[in-house]
Tab-separated table of C-alpha atoms in Angstrom:
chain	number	residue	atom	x	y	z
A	9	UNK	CA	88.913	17.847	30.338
A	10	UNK	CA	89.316	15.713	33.215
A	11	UNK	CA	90.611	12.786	32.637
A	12	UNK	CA	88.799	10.431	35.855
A	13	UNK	CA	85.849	11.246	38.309
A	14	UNK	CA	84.995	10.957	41.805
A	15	UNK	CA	83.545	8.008	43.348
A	16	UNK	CA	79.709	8.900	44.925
A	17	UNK	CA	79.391	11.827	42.884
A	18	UNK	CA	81.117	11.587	39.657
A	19	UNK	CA	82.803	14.851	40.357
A	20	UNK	CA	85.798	15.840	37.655
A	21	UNK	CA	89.571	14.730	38.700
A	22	UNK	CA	92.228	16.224	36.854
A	23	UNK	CA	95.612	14.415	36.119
A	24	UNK	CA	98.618	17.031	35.608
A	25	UNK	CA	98.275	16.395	31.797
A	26	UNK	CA	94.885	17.161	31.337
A	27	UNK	CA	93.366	20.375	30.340
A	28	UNK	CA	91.324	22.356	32.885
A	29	UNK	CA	88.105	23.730	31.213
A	30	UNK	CA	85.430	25.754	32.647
A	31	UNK	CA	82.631	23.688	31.803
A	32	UNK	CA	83.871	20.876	34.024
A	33	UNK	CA	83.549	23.149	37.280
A	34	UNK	CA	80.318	24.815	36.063
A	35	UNK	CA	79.209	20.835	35.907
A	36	UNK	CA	80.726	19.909	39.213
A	37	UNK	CA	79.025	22.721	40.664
A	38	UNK	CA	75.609	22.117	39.173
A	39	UNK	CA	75.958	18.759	40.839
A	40	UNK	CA	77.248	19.766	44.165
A	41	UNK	CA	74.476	22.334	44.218
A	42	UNK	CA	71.811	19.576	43.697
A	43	UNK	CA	72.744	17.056	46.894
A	44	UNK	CA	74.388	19.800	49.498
A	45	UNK	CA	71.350	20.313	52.175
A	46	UNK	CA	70.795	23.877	52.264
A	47	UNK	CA	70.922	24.629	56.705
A	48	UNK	CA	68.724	27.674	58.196
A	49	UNK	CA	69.118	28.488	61.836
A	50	UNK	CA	66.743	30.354	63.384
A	51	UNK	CA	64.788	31.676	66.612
A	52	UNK	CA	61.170	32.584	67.018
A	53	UNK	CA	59.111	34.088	69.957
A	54	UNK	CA	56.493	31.847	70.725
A	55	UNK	CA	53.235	34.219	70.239
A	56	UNK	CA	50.530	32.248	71.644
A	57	UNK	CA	48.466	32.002	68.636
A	58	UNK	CA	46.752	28.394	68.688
A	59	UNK	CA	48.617	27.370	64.815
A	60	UNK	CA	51.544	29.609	64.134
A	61	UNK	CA	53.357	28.662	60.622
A	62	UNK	CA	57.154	29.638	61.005
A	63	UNK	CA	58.051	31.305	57.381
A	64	UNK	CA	61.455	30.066	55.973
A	65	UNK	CA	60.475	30.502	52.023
A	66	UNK	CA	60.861	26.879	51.465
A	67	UNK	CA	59.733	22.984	52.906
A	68	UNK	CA	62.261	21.461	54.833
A	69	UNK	CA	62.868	18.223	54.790
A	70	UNK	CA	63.918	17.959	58.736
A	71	UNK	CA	63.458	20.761	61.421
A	72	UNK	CA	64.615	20.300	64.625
A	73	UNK	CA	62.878	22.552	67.568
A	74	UNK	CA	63.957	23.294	70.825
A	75	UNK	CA	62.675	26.136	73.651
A	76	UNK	CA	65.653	27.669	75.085
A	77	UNK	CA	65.949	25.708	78.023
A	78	UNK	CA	66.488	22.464	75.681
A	79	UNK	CA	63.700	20.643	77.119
A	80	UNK	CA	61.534	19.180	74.419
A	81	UNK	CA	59.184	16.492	76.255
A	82	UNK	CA	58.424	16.379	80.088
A	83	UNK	CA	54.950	14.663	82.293
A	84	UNK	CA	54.671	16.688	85.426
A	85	UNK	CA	51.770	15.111	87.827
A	86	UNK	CA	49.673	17.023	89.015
A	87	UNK	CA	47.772	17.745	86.308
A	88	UNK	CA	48.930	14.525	85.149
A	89	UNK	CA	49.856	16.225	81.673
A	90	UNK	CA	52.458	15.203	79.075
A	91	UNK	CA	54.024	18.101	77.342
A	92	UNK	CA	55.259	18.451	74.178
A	93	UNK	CA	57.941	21.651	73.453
A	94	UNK	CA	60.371	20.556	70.454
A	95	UNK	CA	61.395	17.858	69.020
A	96	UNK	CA	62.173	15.956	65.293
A	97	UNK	CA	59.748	17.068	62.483
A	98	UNK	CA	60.397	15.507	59.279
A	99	UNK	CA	58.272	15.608	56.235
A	100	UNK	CA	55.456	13.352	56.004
A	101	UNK	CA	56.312	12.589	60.152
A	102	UNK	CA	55.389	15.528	62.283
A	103	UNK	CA	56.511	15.895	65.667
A	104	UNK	CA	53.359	14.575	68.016
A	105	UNK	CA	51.852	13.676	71.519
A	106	UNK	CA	51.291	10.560	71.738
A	107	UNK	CA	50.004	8.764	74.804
A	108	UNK	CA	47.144	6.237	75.721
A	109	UNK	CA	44.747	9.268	75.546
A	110	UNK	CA	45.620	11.452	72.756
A	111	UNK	CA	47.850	10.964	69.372
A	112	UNK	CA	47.943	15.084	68.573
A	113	UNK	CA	50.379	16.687	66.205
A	114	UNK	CA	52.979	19.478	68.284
A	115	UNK	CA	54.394	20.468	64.782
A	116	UNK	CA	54.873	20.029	61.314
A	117	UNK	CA	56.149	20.799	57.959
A	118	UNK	CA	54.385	23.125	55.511
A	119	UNK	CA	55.445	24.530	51.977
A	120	UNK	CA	56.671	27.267	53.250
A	121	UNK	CA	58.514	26.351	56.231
A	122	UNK	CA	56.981	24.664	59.719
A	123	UNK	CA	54.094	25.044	61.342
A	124	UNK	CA	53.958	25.252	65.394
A	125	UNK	CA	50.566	25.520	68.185
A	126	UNK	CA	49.644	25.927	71.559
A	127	UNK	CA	46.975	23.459	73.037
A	128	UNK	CA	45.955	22.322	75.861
A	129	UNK	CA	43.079	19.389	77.033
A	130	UNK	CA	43.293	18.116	80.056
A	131	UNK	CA	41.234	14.907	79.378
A	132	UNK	CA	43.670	13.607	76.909
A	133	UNK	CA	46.726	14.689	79.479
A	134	UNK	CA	48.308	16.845	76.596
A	135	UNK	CA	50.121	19.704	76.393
A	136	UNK	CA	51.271	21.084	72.870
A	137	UNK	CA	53.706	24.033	73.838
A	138	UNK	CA	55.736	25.082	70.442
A	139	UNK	CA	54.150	28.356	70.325
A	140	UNK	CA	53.846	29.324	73.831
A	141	UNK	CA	53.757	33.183	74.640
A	142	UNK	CA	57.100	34.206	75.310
A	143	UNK	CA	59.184	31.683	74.888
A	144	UNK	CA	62.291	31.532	72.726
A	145	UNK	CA	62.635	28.298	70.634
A	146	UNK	CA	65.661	27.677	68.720
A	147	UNK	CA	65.434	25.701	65.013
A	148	UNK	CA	67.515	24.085	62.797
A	149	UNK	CA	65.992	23.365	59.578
A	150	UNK	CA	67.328	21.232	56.418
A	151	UNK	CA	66.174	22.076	52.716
């Protein structure tokens, strides 16, 4: 049995006198398993579809999107449009377009993993582009 414990997470120390048991690492790694973030990488083909949920089996607490090129927010004039292409999505605070016309969400997190769109209106000057046919976005998501 350990005879002192870690600091932040009370994990078992062992002094050269004291008796290793089992149950002390089966503990330590109960804990350990609890407070490591679990990290997914991943790549989709954007497919168009106007809501596209990404599957990764479980809600993420942070996803971070980016198309392939690595740009995630650009205004080109003309059309005078914002765009939204990646981003920060964090639970409860999906990734949006906000300007002095439109406050739209660009993507967000779901039960199952994130959830993307394509959209377009050009009296609100937005541009959603996380799903946009053929392009390769790059994620990084945190359980």
């Amino acid at each position: 049995m350990a005879s002192s414990y870690t600091e932040h997470f009370q994990l078992n120390q062992w002094a050269a006198e004291d008796p290793v048991l089992r149950e002390d690492f089966n503990a330590d790694n109960a804990k350990l398993d609890k407070v490591i973030p679990r990290i997914v990488t991943g790549t989709y083909t954007g497919d168009g579809a106007a809501d596209r949920t990404i599957q990764l089996g479980f809600r993420p607490k942070a996803v971070l999107l980016f198309p392939e090129d690595g740009t995630t927010c650009f205004y080109y004039c003309p059309p005078n449009y914002f765009t939204c292409q990646g981003g920060l999505i964090l639970d409860g605070y999906p990734l949006r377009l906000k300007n002095d016309r439109c406050n739209i969400i660009c993507a967000e997190i779901t039960d199952t993993g994130f959830a993307v769109k394509i959209f377009s209106d050009q009296s609100k000057a937005a541009n959603i582009a996380t799903n946009r046919t053929g392009t390769v976005y790059h994620y990084l998501a945190l359980a």
